[in-house]
């Protein structure tokens, strides 16, 4: 039998090294994403996301091209919004955009009939 020397190795698991842990890597722009309908994970923990969005830290932050946790908060909330199409349109707006004929053709092609431009209270 071969004489084996067994030693107990200690592996440093967090906190004992002199160097601080590296900061989390943030994407400057999290696009394109593979799963568009999934929320973006947040680096900071917010107890109440409504309070975080209304906080002065969020309102007074510098506008930049980089993506931060507040942008992720707003994106995650917009994922919960469902905007349903409607047949009621504002004629002044579609005239100024120059898209009236395109919208009329689209409504007919989708089987929605004509555009309703004067909604009446029922």
Tab-separated table of N, CA and C in Angstrom:
chain	number	residue	atom	x	y	z
A	1	UNK	N	0.828	-1.176	0.000
A	1	UNK	CA	0.000	0.000	0.000
A	1	UNK	C	0.875	1.242	0.000
A	2	UNK	N	0.517	2.166	-0.800
A	2	UNK	CA	1.294	3.395	-0.911
A	2	UNK	C	0.915	4.309	0.244
A	3	UNK	N	1.921	4.896	0.818
A	3	UNK	CA	1.715	5.804	1.935
A	3	UNK	C	1.198	7.147	1.407
A	4	UNK	N	-0.032	7.452	1.680
A	4	UNK	CA	-0.617	8.707	1.215
A	4	UNK	C	-0.651	9.711	2.345
A	5	UNK	N	-0.321	10.885	2.011
A	5	UNK	CA	-0.401	11.947	2.999
A	5	UNK	C	-1.621	12.791	2.676
A	6	UNK	N	-2.533	12.808	3.562
A	6	UNK	CA	-3.749	13.579	3.348
A	6	UNK	C	-3.670	14.879	4.129
A	7	UNK	N	-4.005	15.919	3.471
A	7	UNK	CA	-4.023	17.220	4.147
A	7	UNK	C	-5.405	17.823	4.007
A	8	UNK	N	-5.735	18.587	4.960
A	8	UNK	CA	-7.019	19.276	4.925
A	8	UNK	C	-6.776	20.661	4.341
A	9	UNK	N	-7.382	20.909	3.215
A	9	UNK	CA	-7.208	22.200	2.572
A	9	UNK	C	-8.340	23.137	2.959
A	10	UNK	N	-7.959	24.349	3.160
A	10	UNK	CA	-8.963	25.385	3.429
A	10	UNK	C	-9.107	26.242	2.188
A	11	UNK	N	-10.307	26.435	1.807
A	11	UNK	CA	-10.578	27.308	0.676
A	11	UNK	C	-11.202	28.578	1.221
A	12	UNK	N	-10.640	29.685	0.827
A	12	UNK	CA	-11.148	30.974	1.283
A	12	UNK	C	-12.455	31.256	0.558
A	13	UNK	N	-13.525	31.296	1.310
A	13	UNK	CA	-14.830	31.538	0.719
A	13	UNK	C	-15.337	32.878	1.223
A	14	UNK	N	-15.026	33.909	0.525
A	14	UNK	CA	-15.577	35.233	0.790
A	14	UNK	C	-15.114	35.900	2.057
A	15	UNK	N	-14.645	37.107	1.921
A	15	UNK	CA	-14.415	37.947	3.068
A	15	UNK	C	-13.042	37.909	3.686
A	16	UNK	N	-12.216	36.947	3.429
A	16	UNK	CA	-10.927	36.870	4.111
A	16	UNK	C	-9.785	37.436	3.274
A	17	UNK	N	-9.997	37.679	2.021
A	17	UNK	CA	-8.910	38.220	1.213
A	17	UNK	C	-8.833	39.728	1.413
A	18	UNK	N	-7.691	40.295	1.125
A	18	UNK	CA	-7.486	41.725	1.326
A	18	UNK	C	-8.161	42.543	0.234
A	19	UNK	N	-8.314	41.993	-0.942
A	19	UNK	CA	-8.915	42.738	-2.047
A	19	UNK	C	-10.435	42.736	-1.919
A	20	UNK	N	-11.067	43.889	-2.167
A	20	UNK	CA	-12.532	43.921	-2.117
A	20	UNK	C	-13.109	43.156	-3.301
A	21	UNK	N	-14.318	42.639	-3.150
A	21	UNK	CA	-14.921	41.910	-4.268
A	21	UNK	C	-15.206	42.877	-5.415
A	22	UNK	N	-15.145	42.410	-6.636
A	22	UNK	CA	-15.410	43.306	-7.765
A	22	UNK	C	-16.876	43.736	-7.769
A	23	UNK	N	-17.150	44.960	-8.227
A	23	UNK	CA	-18.536	45.412	-8.274
A	23	UNK	C	-19.306	44.612	-9.320
A	24	UNK	N	-20.636	44.523	-9.174
A	24	UNK	CA	-21.418	43.786	-10.169
A	24	UNK	C	-21.311	44.465	-11.529
A	25	UNK	N	-21.305	43.666	-12.555
A	25	UNK	CA	-21.187	44.198	-13.906
A	25	UNK	C	-22.571	44.603	-14.379
A	26	UNK	N	-22.690	45.850	-14.764
A	26	UNK	CA	-23.958	46.352	-15.292
A	26	UNK	C	-23.809	46.540	-16.792
A	27	UNK	N	-24.846	46.212	-17.482
A	27	UNK	CA	-24.848	46.481	-18.913
A	27	UNK	C	-25.134	47.960	-19.110
A	28	UNK	N	-24.400	48.576	-19.996
A	28	UNK	CA	-24.687	49.968	-20.307
A	28	UNK	C	-26.045	50.068	-20.995
A	29	UNK	N	-26.361	49.102	-21.778
A	29	UNK	CA	-27.630	49.062	-22.482
A	29	UNK	C	-28.029	47.592	-22.566
A	30	UNK	N	-29.077	47.173	-21.865
A	30	UNK	CA	-29.400	45.740	-21.813
A	30	UNK	C	-30.082	45.197	-23.061
A	31	UNK	N	-29.915	45.828	-24.202
A	31	UNK	CA	-30.546	45.366	-25.423
A	31	UNK	C	-29.487	44.884	-26.382
A	32	UNK	N	-29.734	43.987	-27.262
A	32	UNK	CA	-30.958	43.194	-27.381
A	32	UNK	C	-30.997	42.100	-26.332
A	33	UNK	N	-32.177	41.741	-25.948
A	33	UNK	CA	-32.362	40.710	-24.934
A	33	UNK	C	-33.007	39.501	-25.571
A	34	UNK	N	-32.664	38.336	-25.053
A	34	UNK	CA	-33.258	37.111	-25.587
A	34	UNK	C	-34.720	36.997	-25.173
A	35	UNK	N	-35.018	37.322	-23.925
A	35	UNK	CA	-36.383	37.194	-23.416
A	35	UNK	C	-36.945	38.591	-23.169
A	36	UNK	N	-37.625	39.139	-24.156
A	36	UNK	CA	-38.131	40.502	-24.062
A	36	UNK	C	-39.234	40.660	-23.022
A	37	UNK	N	-39.977	39.601	-22.734
A	37	UNK	CA	-41.118	39.737	-21.832
A	37	UNK	C	-40.777	39.406	-20.386
A	38	UNK	N	-39.515	39.227	-20.062
A	38	UNK	CA	-39.098	38.919	-18.691
A	38	UNK	C	-38.553	40.174	-18.030
A	39	UNK	N	-38.798	40.359	-16.729
A	39	UNK	CA	-38.273	41.537	-16.036
A	39	UNK	C	-36.748	41.527	-15.969
A	40	UNK	N	-36.189	42.716	-15.915
A	40	UNK	CA	-34.747	42.868	-15.769
A	40	UNK	C	-34.424	42.762	-14.285
A	41	UNK	N	-33.471	41.926	-13.894
A	41	UNK	CA	-33.130	41.821	-12.464
A	41	UNK	C	-32.491	43.114	-11.959
A	42	UNK	N	-32.809	43.468	-10.725
A	42	UNK	CA	-32.297	44.697	-10.124
A	42	UNK	C	-31.069	44.392	-9.284
A	43	UNK	N	-30.112	45.314	-9.271
A	43	UNK	CA	-28.922	45.153	-8.438
A	43	UNK	C	-29.204	45.614	-7.017
A	44	UNK	N	-29.997	46.672	-6.875
A	44	UNK	CA	-30.366	47.166	-5.550
A	44	UNK	C	-31.678	46.527	-5.142
A	45	UNK	N	-31.883	46.419	-3.842
A	45	UNK	CA	-33.142	45.883	-3.338
A	45	UNK	C	-34.000	47.053	-2.878
A	46	UNK	N	-35.191	47.163	-3.427
A	46	UNK	CA	-36.124	48.211	-3.036
A	46	UNK	C	-37.271	47.564	-2.283
A	47	UNK	N	-37.523	48.037	-1.050
A	47	UNK	CA	-38.649	47.505	-0.286
A	47	UNK	C	-39.967	47.862	-0.958
A	48	UNK	N	-40.074	49.090	-1.420
A	48	UNK	CA	-41.286	49.547	-2.088
A	48	UNK	C	-40.867	50.238	-3.383
A	49	UNK	N	-41.198	49.638	-4.509
A	49	UNK	CA	-40.757	50.197	-5.784
A	49	UNK	C	-41.448	51.516	-6.090
A	50	UNK	N	-42.683	51.702	-5.611
A	50	UNK	CA	-43.375	52.981	-5.836
A	50	UNK	C	-42.650	54.115	-5.124
A	51	UNK	N	-42.246	53.869	-3.882
A	51	UNK	CA	-41.507	54.896	-3.145
A	51	UNK	C	-40.154	55.157	-3.792
A	52	UNK	N	-39.522	54.108	-4.295
A	52	UNK	CA	-38.219	54.283	-4.945
A	52	UNK	C	-38.353	55.143	-6.201
A	53	UNK	N	-39.425	54.928	-6.966
A	53	UNK	CA	-39.626	55.710	-8.189
A	53	UNK	C	-39.983	57.157	-7.885
A	54	UNK	N	-40.639	57.405	-6.748
A	54	UNK	CA	-41.026	58.767	-6.372
A	54	UNK	C	-39.960	59.475	-5.549
A	55	UNK	N	-38.895	58.780	-5.205
A	55	UNK	CA	-37.869	59.359	-4.337
A	55	UNK	C	-37.115	60.477	-5.053
A	56	UNK	N	-36.537	61.361	-4.255
A	56	UNK	CA	-35.760	62.462	-4.834
A	56	UNK	C	-34.505	61.931	-5.521
A	57	UNK	N	-33.996	60.803	-5.056
A	57	UNK	CA	-32.816	60.200	-5.692
A	57	UNK	C	-33.130	59.800	-7.134
A	58	UNK	N	-34.336	59.306	-7.362
A	58	UNK	CA	-34.744	58.921	-8.713
A	58	UNK	C	-35.051	60.160	-9.556
A	59	UNK	N	-35.788	61.101	-8.981
A	59	UNK	CA	-36.182	62.296	-9.732
A	59	UNK	C	-35.007	63.202	-10.069
A	60	UNK	N	-34.016	63.261	-9.195
A	60	UNK	CA	-32.902	64.185	-9.386
A	60	UNK	C	-31.650	63.524	-9.954
A	61	UNK	N	-31.783	62.316	-10.466
A	61	UNK	CA	-30.602	61.644	-11.008
A	61	UNK	C	-30.229	62.261	-12.353
A	62	UNK	N	-28.976	62.165	-12.678
A	62	UNK	CA	-28.481	62.725	-13.937
A	62	UNK	C	-28.970	61.882	-15.110
A	63	UNK	N	-29.329	62.541	-16.172
A	63	UNK	CA	-29.762	61.841	-17.378
A	63	UNK	C	-28.519	61.366	-18.117
A	64	UNK	N	-28.495	60.085	-18.419
A	64	UNK	CA	-27.338	59.528	-19.122
A	64	UNK	C	-27.795	58.395	-20.027
A	65	UNK	N	-26.888	57.967	-20.881
A	65	UNK	CA	-27.197	56.864	-21.792
A	65	UNK	C	-27.080	55.511	-21.119
A	66	UNK	N	-26.442	55.458	-19.958
A	66	UNK	CA	-26.285	54.171	-19.277
A	66	UNK	C	-27.590	53.770	-18.601
A	67	UNK	N	-27.735	52.494	-18.354
A	67	UNK	CA	-28.951	51.898	-17.806
A	67	UNK	C	-28.742	51.698	-16.316
A	68	UNK	N	-29.681	52.182	-15.490
A	68	UNK	CA	-29.538	51.998	-14.047
A	68	UNK	C	-30.753	51.263	-13.493
A	69	UNK	N	-30.769	51.060	-12.165
A	69	UNK	CA	-31.859	50.305	-11.551
A	69	UNK	C	-33.202	51.003	-11.679
A	70	UNK	N	-33.209	52.322	-11.706
A	70	UNK	CA	-34.478	53.023	-11.857
A	70	UNK	C	-35.051	52.796	-13.254
A	71	UNK	N	-34.199	52.768	-14.258
A	71	UNK	CA	-34.676	52.430	-15.601
A	71	UNK	C	-35.244	51.017	-15.626
A	72	UNK	N	-34.589	50.109	-14.927
A	72	UNK	CA	-35.089	48.732	-14.851
A	72	UNK	C	-36.426	48.675	-14.129
A	73	UNK	N	-36.588	49.496	-13.079
A	73	UNK	CA	-37.875	49.559	-12.374
A	73	UNK	C	-38.987	49.964	-13.328
A	74	UNK	N	-38.740	51.031	-14.094
A	74	UNK	CA	-39.767	51.514	-15.015
A	74	UNK	C	-40.052	50.488	-16.104
A	75	UNK	N	-39.014	49.842	-16.627
A	75	UNK	CA	-39.212	48.820	-17.650
A	75	UNK	C	-40.047	47.665	-17.107
A	76	UNK	N	-39.719	47.211	-15.898
A	76	UNK	CA	-40.453	46.092	-15.306
A	76	UNK	C	-41.913	46.444	-15.072
A	77	UNK	N	-42.205	47.703	-14.721
A	77	UNK	CA	-43.599	48.111	-14.540
A	77	UNK	C	-44.320	48.196	-15.878
A	78	UNK	N	-43.632	48.646	-16.930
A	78	UNK	CA	-44.262	48.715	-18.245
A	78	UNK	C	-44.580	47.330	-18.788
A	79	UNK	N	-43.871	46.306	-18.331
A	79	UNK	CA	-44.198	44.947	-18.765
A	79	UNK	C	-45.595	44.532	-18.316
A	80	UNK	N	-46.089	45.159	-17.245
A	80	UNK	CA	-47.408	44.811	-16.703
A	80	UNK	C	-48.541	45.539	-17.423
A	81	UNK	N	-48.204	46.489	-18.300
A	81	UNK	CA	-49.211	47.308	-18.975
A	81	UNK	C	-49.626	46.637	-20.275
A	82	UNK	N	-50.916	46.609	-20.505
A	82	UNK	CA	-51.439	46.091	-21.762
A	82	UNK	C	-52.239	47.205	-22.432
A	83	UNK	N	-51.795	47.622	-23.591
A	83	UNK	CA	-52.483	48.684	-24.321
A	83	UNK	C	-53.275	48.027	-25.438
A	84	UNK	N	-54.568	48.104	-25.326
A	84	UNK	CA	-55.447	47.488	-26.309
A	84	UNK	C	-55.718	48.464	-27.452
A	85	UNK	N	-55.791	47.964	-28.672
A	85	UNK	CA	-56.095	48.863	-29.792
A	85	UNK	C	-57.528	49.361	-29.711
A	86	UNK	N	-57.750	50.524	-30.259
A	86	UNK	CA	-59.086	51.099	-30.272
A	86	UNK	C	-59.386	51.623	-31.670
A	87	UNK	N	-60.649	51.774	-31.980
A	87	UNK	CA	-61.032	52.312	-33.278
A	87	UNK	C	-61.191	53.819	-33.229
A	88	UNK	N	-61.155	54.414	-32.053
A	88	UNK	CA	-61.328	55.856	-31.937
A	88	UNK	C	-59.989	56.540	-32.147
A	89	UNK	N	-59.950	57.458	-33.085
A	89	UNK	CA	-58.711	58.162	-33.397
A	89	UNK	C	-58.962	59.661	-33.394
A	90	UNK	N	-57.913	60.427	-33.242
A	90	UNK	CA	-57.980	61.881	-33.301
A	90	UNK	C	-57.589	62.292	-34.717
A	91	UNK	N	-58.554	62.826	-35.460
A	91	UNK	CA	-58.303	63.168	-36.858
A	91	UNK	C	-57.197	64.198	-37.018
A	92	UNK	N	-57.128	65.171	-36.110
A	92	UNK	CA	-56.081	66.195	-36.222
A	92	UNK	C	-54.689	65.576	-36.119
A	93	UNK	N	-54.548	64.614	-35.238
A	93	UNK	CA	-53.238	63.979	-35.061
A	93	UNK	C	-52.855	63.165	-36.288
A	94	UNK	N	-53.767	62.337	-36.778
A	94	UNK	CA	-53.393	61.504	-37.927
A	94	UNK	C	-53.246	62.336	-39.202
A	95	UNK	N	-53.931	63.481	-39.280
A	95	UNK	CA	-53.697	64.383	-40.416
A	95	UNK	C	-52.301	64.997	-40.333
A	96	UNK	N	-51.925	65.442	-39.128
A	96	UNK	CA	-50.601	66.071	-38.987
A	96	UNK	C	-49.479	65.061	-39.229
A	97	UNK	N	-49.704	63.805	-38.887
A	97	UNK	CA	-48.709	62.766	-39.157
A	97	UNK	C	-48.746	62.296	-40.607
A	98	UNK	N	-49.845	62.576	-41.304
A	98	UNK	CA	-49.975	62.149	-42.690
A	98	UNK	C	-50.190	60.660	-42.846
A	99	UNK	N	-50.909	60.047	-41.900
A	99	UNK	CA	-51.070	58.585	-41.932
A	99	UNK	C	-52.531	58.153	-42.016
A	100	UNK	N	-53.426	59.063	-42.372
A	100	UNK	CA	-54.851	58.718	-42.367
A	100	UNK	C	-55.159	57.570	-43.330
A	101	UNK	N	-54.666	57.654	-44.557
A	101	UNK	CA	-54.989	56.602	-45.534
A	101	UNK	C	-54.385	55.260	-45.115
A	102	UNK	N	-53.201	55.296	-44.509
A	102	UNK	CA	-52.586	54.049	-44.040
A	102	UNK	C	-53.421	53.412	-42.926
A	103	UNK	N	-53.916	54.237	-42.008
A	103	UNK	CA	-54.737	53.701	-40.918
A	103	UNK	C	-56.061	53.157	-41.433
A	104	UNK	N	-56.677	53.872	-42.374
A	104	UNK	CA	-57.942	53.377	-42.932
A	104	UNK	C	-57.742	52.015	-43.591
A	105	UNK	N	-56.665	51.879	-44.360
A	105	UNK	CA	-56.379	50.594	-45.015
A	105	UNK	C	-56.114	49.499	-43.983
A	106	UNK	N	-55.393	49.845	-42.921
A	106	UNK	CA	-55.069	48.854	-41.894
A	106	UNK	C	-56.330	48.385	-41.172
A	107	UNK	N	-57.240	49.324	-40.830
A	107	UNK	CA	-58.474	48.932	-40.145
A	107	UNK	C	-59.325	48.015	-41.016
A	108	UNK	N	-59.406	48.310	-42.296
A	108	UNK	CA	-60.183	47.463	-43.204
A	108	UNK	C	-59.533	46.085	-43.315
A	109	UNK	N	-58.202	46.048	-43.434
A	109	UNK	CA	-57.499	44.767	-43.566
A	109	UNK	C	-57.632	43.917	-42.307
A	110	UNK	N	-57.654	44.553	-41.134
A	110	UNK	CA	-57.809	43.817	-39.880
A	110	UNK	C	-59.257	43.432	-39.604
A	111	UNK	N	-60.173	43.897	-40.437
A	111	UNK	CA	-61.577	43.577	-40.235
A	111	UNK	C	-62.232	44.411	-39.152
A	112	UNK	N	-61.657	45.564	-38.863
A	112	UNK	CA	-62.224	46.430	-37.827
A	112	UNK	C	-63.205	47.439	-38.409
A	113	UNK	N	-63.393	47.435	-39.724
A	113	UNK	CA	-64.326	48.370	-40.337
A	113	UNK	C	-63.714	49.742	-40.495
A	114	UNK	N	-64.552	50.750	-40.367
A	114	UNK	CA	-64.093	52.125	-40.527
A	114	UNK	C	-63.600	52.693	-39.204
A	115	UNK	N	-62.847	53.786	-39.323
A	115	UNK	CA	-62.389	54.470	-38.117
A	115	UNK	C	-63.548	55.250	-37.517
A	116	UNK	N	-63.651	55.216	-36.220
A	116	UNK	CA	-64.637	56.033	-35.519
A	116	UNK	C	-63.920	57.292	-35.046
A	117	UNK	N	-64.373	58.434	-35.546
A	117	UNK	CA	-63.679	59.674	-35.215
A	117	UNK	C	-64.462	60.548	-34.253
A	118	UNK	N	-65.730	60.283	-34.076
A	118	UNK	CA	-66.546	61.085	-33.169
A	118	UNK	C	-67.181	60.181	-32.117
A	119	UNK	N	-66.446	59.875	-31.054
A	119	UNK	CA	-67.042	59.006	-30.033
A	119	UNK	C	-68.168	59.724	-29.302
A	120	UNK	N	-69.245	59.018	-29.070
A	120	UNK	CA	-70.397	59.583	-28.369
A	120	UNK	C	-70.539	58.898	-27.022
A	121	UNK	N	-70.962	59.662	-26.035
A	121	UNK	CA	-71.207	59.101	-24.715
A	121	UNK	C	-72.490	58.290	-24.788
A	122	UNK	N	-72.424	57.056	-24.359
A	122	UNK	CA	-73.613	56.191	-24.405
A	122	UNK	C	-74.384	56.259	-23.120
